[in-house]
Amino acid sequence: MELTDIQRKFVVHWGEMGSMWGVNRTVSQIHALLFAHGKPMHAEELCDTLGVARSNISNSLKELQAWNLVRVTHILGDRRDYFETSVDVWELFRTVVRERKEREFDPTTRVLRELVSSPDFQKEPPDAQDRIRSTMELMDKLATWADEMLRLSPGTLDKVLTLGASVQKFVRGDAAPAAPATPAGKGDDPDAHHASLPMI
């Protein structure tokens, strides 16, 4: 398969970014190629297109399958395995977040909980206890937030992210326009200052 200049730049850049994120370059390039191409490809085609050894392609495909980012499919009359990825960016985002949370985030949270609940924890200096406990509480909050985000439909998640900047400005207190003057005796509503908060 001959890549266009746009496809080539996309695949090369995704491979470079993958290396920065701790993902093998070939793994990232295969995923980028399948995403950009938008159609199933067999291993030999991936080898020829990327100029990578067959063994490297096989190992990388196994890793992508383990991450639930690539699935095997078949074409009528062809005995070879074909590989495809979702072309829905929101589905890919949710998959990556879910997999990384399960592999990297959740184990850390469990260890922090074990440390805090250990009888030996009370023997640590108070300031060290505070730091570890604060870290655990932050991780718990982030885990709860991530779980809630993963439950949202792509459409709702898109709206939440779009509203994020507006909510951030509101929380900082620099988004709401100056309220018009209120006649005497008319400003007794304690919730009136919440009127400009975007509804989710």
PDB file of C-alpha atoms in Angstrom:
ATOM      1  CA  MET A   1       0.000   0.000   0.000  1.00  0.00           C
ATOM      2  CA  GLU A   2       1.350   3.425  -0.979  1.00  0.00           C
ATOM      3  CA  LEU A   3       0.825   6.099   1.644  1.00  0.00           C
ATOM      4  CA  THR A   4      -0.009   9.682   0.761  1.00  0.00           C
ATOM      5  CA  ASP A   5       2.210  12.408   2.195  1.00  0.00           C
ATOM      6  CA  ILE A   6      -0.490  13.265   4.740  1.00  0.00           C
ATOM      7  CA  GLN A   7      -0.857   9.637   5.831  1.00  0.00           C
ATOM      8  CA  ARG A   8       2.912   9.185   6.037  1.00  0.00           C
ATOM      9  CA  LYS A   9       3.375  12.268   8.219  1.00  0.00           C
ATOM     10  CA  PHE A  10       0.489  11.175  10.450  1.00  0.00           C
ATOM     11  CA  VAL A  11       1.879   7.665  10.933  1.00  0.00           C
ATOM     12  CA  VAL A  12       5.450   8.864  11.541  1.00  0.00           C
ATOM     13  CA  HIS A  13       4.351  11.503  14.046  1.00  0.00           C
ATOM     14  CA  TRP A  14       2.085   9.066  15.896  1.00  0.00           C
ATOM     15  CA  GLY A  15       5.014   6.689  16.211  1.00  0.00           C
ATOM     16  CA  GLU A  16       7.176   9.452  17.653  1.00  0.00           C
ATOM     17  CA  MET A  17       4.470  10.477  20.105  1.00  0.00           C
ATOM     18  CA  GLY A  18       3.965   6.849  21.110  1.00  0.00           C
ATOM     19  CA  SER A  19       7.620   6.624  22.106  1.00  0.00           C
ATOM     20  CA  MET A  20       7.205   9.696  24.318  1.00  0.00           C
ATOM     21  CA  TRP A  21       4.151   8.078  25.972  1.00  0.00           C
ATOM     22  CA  GLY A  22       6.078   4.871  26.656  1.00  0.00           C
ATOM     23  CA  VAL A  23       4.548   2.909  23.763  1.00  0.00           C
ATOM     24  CA  ASN A  24       6.641   1.022  21.221  1.00  0.00           C
ATOM     25  CA  ARG A  25       7.075   3.020  17.997  1.00  0.00           C
ATOM     26  CA  THR A  26       5.890   0.202  15.733  1.00  0.00           C
ATOM     27  CA  VAL A  27       2.818  -0.394  17.895  1.00  0.00           C
ATOM     28  CA  SER A  28       1.879   3.266  17.542  1.00  0.00           C
ATOM     29  CA  GLN A  29       2.579   3.328  13.816  1.00  0.00           C
ATOM     30  CA  ILE A  30       0.415   0.262  13.143  1.00  0.00           C
ATOM     31  CA  HIS A  31      -2.462   1.776  15.061  1.00  0.00           C
ATOM     32  CA  ALA A  32      -2.048   5.104  13.261  1.00  0.00           C
ATOM     33  CA  LEU A  33      -1.955   3.355   9.877  1.00  0.00           C
ATOM     34  CA  LEU A  34      -5.098   1.323  10.555  1.00  0.00           C
ATOM     35  CA  PHE A  35      -6.872   4.449  11.809  1.00  0.00           C
ATOM     36  CA  ALA A  36      -5.807   6.647   8.878  1.00  0.00           C
ATOM     37  CA  HIS A  37      -6.529   3.934   6.278  1.00  0.00           C
ATOM     38  CA  GLY A  38      -9.915   3.164   7.824  1.00  0.00           C
ATOM     39  CA  LYS A  39     -10.071  -0.354   6.387  1.00  0.00           C
ATOM     40  CA  PRO A  40      -8.849  -3.798   7.564  1.00  0.00           C
ATOM     41  CA  MET A  41      -5.295  -4.747   6.612  1.00  0.00           C
ATOM     42  CA  HIS A  42      -3.460  -8.067   6.843  1.00  0.00           C
ATOM     43  CA  ALA A  43      -0.032  -8.467   8.433  1.00  0.00           C
ATOM     44  CA  GLU A  44       1.885  -8.700   5.151  1.00  0.00           C
ATOM     45  CA  GLU A  45       0.352  -5.442   3.970  1.00  0.00           C
ATOM     46  CA  LEU A  46       1.341  -3.786   7.242  1.00  0.00           C
ATOM     47  CA  CYS A  47       4.895  -5.105   6.830  1.00  0.00           C
ATOM     48  CA  ASP A  48       5.219  -3.780   3.277  1.00  0.00           C
ATOM     49  CA  THR A  49       3.690  -0.400   4.064  1.00  0.00           C
ATOM     50  CA  LEU A  50       5.710   0.306   7.203  1.00  0.00           C
ATOM     51  CA  GLY A  51       8.893  -1.491   6.147  1.00  0.00           C
ATOM     52  CA  VAL A  52       8.956  -3.474   9.382  1.00  0.00           C
ATOM     53  CA  ALA A  53       9.878  -7.126   9.973  1.00  0.00           C
ATOM     54  CA  ARG A  54       7.038  -9.647  10.149  1.00  0.00           C
ATOM     55  CA  SER A  55       7.965 -10.696  13.695  1.00  0.00           C
ATOM     56  CA  ASN A  56       7.814  -7.066  14.837  1.00  0.00           C
ATOM     57  CA  ILE A  57       4.388  -6.648  13.228  1.00  0.00           C
ATOM     58  CA  SER A  58       3.098  -9.832  14.896  1.00  0.00           C
ATOM     59  CA  ASN A  59       4.290  -8.787  18.360  1.00  0.00           C
ATOM     60  CA  SER A  60       2.926  -5.281  17.922  1.00  0.00           C
ATOM     61  CA  LEU A  61      -0.477  -6.576  16.810  1.00  0.00           C
ATOM     62  CA  LYS A  62      -0.649  -8.806  19.876  1.00  0.00           C
ATOM     63  CA  GLU A  63       0.055  -5.802  22.091  1.00  0.00           C
ATOM     64  CA  LEU A  64      -2.616  -3.727  20.343  1.00  0.00           C
ATOM     65  CA  GLN A  65      -5.110  -6.560  20.802  1.00  0.00           C
ATOM     66  CA  ALA A  66      -4.208  -6.760  24.491  1.00  0.00           C
ATOM     67  CA  TRP A  67      -5.023  -3.041  24.736  1.00  0.00           C
ATOM     68  CA  ASN A  68      -8.347  -3.672  22.940  1.00  0.00           C
ATOM     69  CA  LEU A  69      -7.318  -1.190  20.268  1.00  0.00           C
ATOM     70  CA  VAL A  70      -7.183  -3.688  17.388  1.00  0.00           C
ATOM     71  CA  ARG A  71      -9.463  -6.596  16.539  1.00  0.00           C
ATOM     72  CA  VAL A  72      -9.214  -9.455  14.065  1.00  0.00           C
ATOM     73  CA  THR A  73     -11.634  -9.656  11.173  1.00  0.00           C
ATOM     74  CA  HIS A  74     -11.918 -11.771   8.021  1.00  0.00           C
ATOM     75  CA  ILE A  75     -12.780 -11.247   4.384  1.00  0.00           C
ATOM     76  CA  LEU A  76     -14.846 -13.752   2.431  1.00  0.00           C
ATOM     77  CA  GLY A  77     -12.612 -15.977   0.322  1.00  0.00           C
ATOM     78  CA  ASP A  78      -9.411 -14.941   2.108  1.00  0.00           C
ATOM     79  CA  ARG A  79      -8.004 -17.182   4.835  1.00  0.00           C
ATOM     80  CA  ARG A  80      -5.678 -14.531   6.243  1.00  0.00           C
ATOM     81  CA  ASP A  81      -6.376 -12.581   9.416  1.00  0.00           C
ATOM     82  CA  TYR A  82      -7.131  -8.931   8.846  1.00  0.00           C
ATOM     83  CA  PHE A  83      -6.795  -6.277  11.513  1.00  0.00           C
ATOM     84  CA  GLU A  84      -8.852  -3.168  12.094  1.00  0.00           C
ATOM     85  CA  THR A  85      -9.279  -0.442  14.670  1.00  0.00           C
ATOM     86  CA  SER A  86     -12.167   1.825  15.506  1.00  0.00           C
ATOM     87  CA  VAL A  87     -12.347   4.956  13.401  1.00  0.00           C
ATOM     88  CA  ASP A  88     -14.393   6.700  16.106  1.00  0.00           C
ATOM     89  CA  VAL A  89     -11.988   8.990  18.001  1.00  0.00           C
ATOM     90  CA  TRP A  90     -14.262   9.050  21.066  1.00  0.00           C
ATOM     91  CA  GLU A  91     -14.338   5.263  21.281  1.00  0.00           C
ATOM     92  CA  LEU A  92     -10.541   5.188  20.989  1.00  0.00           C
ATOM     93  CA  PHE A  93     -10.206   7.854  23.677  1.00  0.00           C
ATOM     94  CA  ARG A  94     -12.432   5.907  26.059  1.00  0.00           C
ATOM     95  CA  THR A  95     -10.544   2.671  25.343  1.00  0.00           C
ATOM     96  CA  VAL A  96      -7.143   4.236  26.000  1.00  0.00           C
ATOM     97  CA  VAL A  97      -8.315   5.933  29.215  1.00  0.00           C
ATOM     98  CA  ARG A  98      -9.986   2.747  30.484  1.00  0.00           C
ATOM     99  CA  GLU A  99      -6.984   0.522  29.698  1.00  0.00           C
ATOM    100  CA  ARG A 100      -4.397   2.894  31.154  1.00  0.00           C
ATOM    101  CA  LYS A 101      -6.514   3.395  34.257  1.00  0.00           C
ATOM    102  CA  GLU A 102      -6.785  -0.361  34.833  1.00  0.00           C
ATOM    103  CA  ARG A 103      -3.075  -1.013  34.163  1.00  0.00           C
ATOM    104  CA  GLU A 104      -1.392   1.989  35.761  1.00  0.00           C
ATOM    105  CA  PHE A 105      -3.764   4.062  37.871  1.00  0.00           C
ATOM    106  CA  ASP A 106      -5.806   1.476  39.773  1.00  0.00           C
ATOM    107  CA  PRO A 107      -2.788  -0.536  41.037  1.00  0.00           C
ATOM    108  CA  THR A 108      -1.257   2.645  42.481  1.00  0.00           C
ATOM    109  CA  THR A 109      -4.518   3.524  44.192  1.00  0.00           C
ATOM    110  CA  ARG A 110      -4.722   0.045  45.725  1.00  0.00           C
ATOM    111  CA  VAL A 111      -1.159   0.268  47.057  1.00  0.00           C
ATOM    112  CA  LEU A 112      -1.837   3.678  48.616  1.00  0.00           C
ATOM    113  CA  ARG A 113      -4.959   2.333  50.334  1.00  0.00           C
ATOM    114  CA  GLU A 114      -2.979  -0.630  51.675  1.00  0.00           C
ATOM    115  CA  LEU A 115      -0.305   1.693  53.031  1.00  0.00           C
ATOM    116  CA  VAL A 116      -2.802   3.963  54.774  1.00  0.00           C
ATOM    117  CA  SER A 117      -4.713   1.039  56.302  1.00  0.00           C
ATOM    118  CA  SER A 118      -1.554  -0.703  57.521  1.00  0.00           C
ATOM    119  CA  PRO A 119      -0.904  -0.631  61.317  1.00  0.00           C
ATOM    120  CA  ASP A 120       2.657   0.484  60.552  1.00  0.00           C
ATOM    121  CA  PHE A 121       1.335   3.614  58.847  1.00  0.00           C
ATOM    122  CA  GLN A 122       0.771   5.268  62.223  1.00  0.00           C
ATOM    123  CA  LYS A 123       4.478   4.898  62.970  1.00  0.00           C
ATOM    124  CA  GLU A 124       5.360   7.242  60.109  1.00  0.00           C
ATOM    125  CA  PRO A 125       6.002  10.934  60.880  1.00  0.00           C
ATOM    126  CA  PRO A 126       2.756  12.940  60.829  1.00  0.00           C
ATOM    127  CA  ASP A 127       3.846  15.049  57.846  1.00  0.00           C
ATOM    128  CA  ALA A 128       4.667  11.900  55.848  1.00  0.00           C
ATOM    129  CA  GLN A 129       1.254  10.453  56.741  1.00  0.00           C
ATOM    130  CA  ASP A 130      -0.409  13.636  55.509  1.00  0.00           C
ATOM    131  CA  ARG A 131       1.406  13.523  52.185  1.00  0.00           C
ATOM    132  CA  ILE A 132       0.598   9.874  51.528  1.00  0.00           C
ATOM    133  CA  ARG A 133      -3.016  10.270  52.647  1.00  0.00           C
ATOM    134  CA  SER A 134      -3.436  13.387  50.484  1.00  0.00           C
ATOM    135  CA  THR A 135      -2.042  11.513  47.504  1.00  0.00           C
ATOM    136  CA  MET A 136      -4.492   8.661  48.086  1.00  0.00           C
ATOM    137  CA  GLU A 137      -7.426  11.060  48.369  1.00  0.00           C
ATOM    138  CA  LEU A 138      -6.441  12.784  45.132  1.00  0.00           C
ATOM    139  CA  MET A 139      -6.103   9.454  43.328  1.00  0.00           C
ATOM    140  CA  ASP A 140      -9.524   8.379  44.629  1.00  0.00           C
ATOM    141  CA  LYS A 141     -11.129  11.560  43.336  1.00  0.00           C
ATOM    142  CA  LEU A 142      -9.465  11.224  39.949  1.00  0.00           C
ATOM    143  CA  ALA A 143     -10.535   7.576  39.740  1.00  0.00           C
ATOM    144  CA  THR A 144     -14.136   8.499  40.518  1.00  0.00           C
ATOM    145  CA  TRP A 145     -14.038  11.251  37.898  1.00  0.00           C
ATOM    146  CA  ALA A 146     -12.562   8.923  35.269  1.00  0.00           C
ATOM    147  CA  ASP A 147     -15.195   6.242  35.964  1.00  0.00           C
ATOM    148  CA  GLU A 148     -17.965   8.816  35.586  1.00  0.00           C
ATOM    149  CA  MET A 149     -16.511  10.116  32.309  1.00  0.00           C
ATOM    150  CA  LEU A 150     -16.238   6.582  30.923  1.00  0.00           C
ATOM    151  CA  ARG A 151     -19.938   6.018  31.610  1.00  0.00           C
ATOM    152  CA  LEU A 152     -20.940   8.974  29.442  1.00  0.00           C
ATOM    153  CA  SER A 153     -21.961   8.553  25.831  1.00  0.00           C
ATOM    154  CA  PRO A 154     -19.573  10.092  23.270  1.00  0.00           C
ATOM    155  CA  GLY A 155     -22.066  12.865  22.584  1.00  0.00           C
ATOM    156  CA  THR A 156     -22.397  13.783  26.242  1.00  0.00           C
ATOM    157  CA  LEU A 157     -18.647  13.542  26.800  1.00  0.00           C
ATOM    158  CA  ASP A 158     -18.112  15.912  23.884  1.00  0.00           C
ATOM    159  CA  LYS A 159     -20.492  18.417  25.492  1.00  0.00           C
ATOM    160  CA  VAL A 160     -18.763  18.105  28.862  1.00  0.00           C
ATOM    161  CA  LEU A 161     -15.351  18.776  27.357  1.00  0.00           C
ATOM    162  CA  THR A 162     -16.712  21.669  25.318  1.00  0.00           C
ATOM    163  CA  LEU A 163     -18.225  23.204  28.439  1.00  0.00           C
ATOM    164  CA  GLY A 164     -15.032  22.621  30.407  1.00  0.00           C
ATOM    165  CA  ALA A 165     -13.476  25.985  29.529  1.00  0.00           C
ATOM    166  CA  SER A 166     -16.657  27.840  30.462  1.00  0.00           C
ATOM    167  CA  VAL A 167     -16.891  26.049  33.806  1.00  0.00           C
ATOM    168  CA  GLN A 168     -13.214  26.749  34.497  1.00  0.00           C
ATOM    169  CA  LYS A 169     -13.712  30.463  33.863  1.00  0.00           C
ATOM    170  CA  PHE A 170     -16.790  30.455  36.073  1.00  0.00           C
ATOM    171  CA  VAL A 171     -14.930  28.779  38.943  1.00  0.00           C
ATOM    172  CA  ARG A 172     -12.106  31.324  38.619  1.00  0.00           C
ATOM    173  CA  GLY A 173     -14.727  34.057  38.773  1.00  0.00           C
ATOM    174  CA  ASP A 174     -13.727  35.833  35.574  1.00  0.00           C
ATOM    175  CA  ALA A 175     -16.459  34.636  33.214  1.00  0.00           C
ATOM    176  CA  ALA A 176     -19.662  36.123  34.549  1.00  0.00           C
ATOM    177  CA  PRO A 177     -20.539  39.555  33.161  1.00  0.00           C
ATOM    178  CA  ALA A 178     -21.319  42.326  35.609  1.00  0.00           C
ATOM    179  CA  ALA A 179     -24.852  41.913  36.932  1.00  0.00           C
ATOM    180  CA  PRO A 180     -27.271  44.755  36.273  1.00  0.00           C
ATOM    181  CA  ALA A 181     -28.206  46.910  39.218  1.00  0.00           C
ATOM    182  CA  THR A 182     -30.942  45.345  41.337  1.00  0.00           C
ATOM    183  CA  PRO A 183     -33.736  47.527  42.646  1.00  0.00           C
ATOM    184  CA  ALA A 184     -33.920  47.799  46.416  1.00  0.00           C
ATOM    185  CA  GLY A 185     -35.638  44.835  47.989  1.00  0.00           C
ATOM    186  CA  LYS A 186     -35.362  42.718  44.814  1.00  0.00           C
ATOM    187  CA  GLY A 187     -32.008  41.048  45.432  1.00  0.00           C
ATOM    188  CA  ASP A 188     -32.910  38.583  48.143  1.00  0.00           C
ATOM    189  CA  ASP A 189     -32.497  35.363  46.100  1.00  0.00           C
ATOM    190  CA  PRO A 190     -29.437  33.595  47.664  1.00  0.00           C
ATOM    191  CA  ASP A 191     -28.933  31.510  44.499  1.00  0.00           C
ATOM    192  CA  ALA A 192     -29.091  34.380  42.030  1.00  0.00           C
ATOM    193  CA  HIS A 193     -25.301  34.408  41.583  1.00  0.00           C
ATOM    194  CA  HIS A 194     -25.444  30.859  40.127  1.00  0.00           C
ATOM    195  CA  ALA A 195     -27.497  31.944  37.111  1.00  0.00           C
ATOM    196  CA  SER A 196     -24.569  32.046  34.688  1.00  0.00           C
ATOM    197  CA  LEU A 197     -23.294  28.514  35.409  1.00  0.00           C
ATOM    198  CA  PRO A 198     -23.639  26.358  32.241  1.00  0.00           C
ATOM    199  CA  MET A 199     -26.042  23.489  32.721  1.00  0.00           C
ATOM    200  CA  ILE A 200     -24.699  20.010  31.949  1.00  0.00           C
TER     201      ILE A 200
END
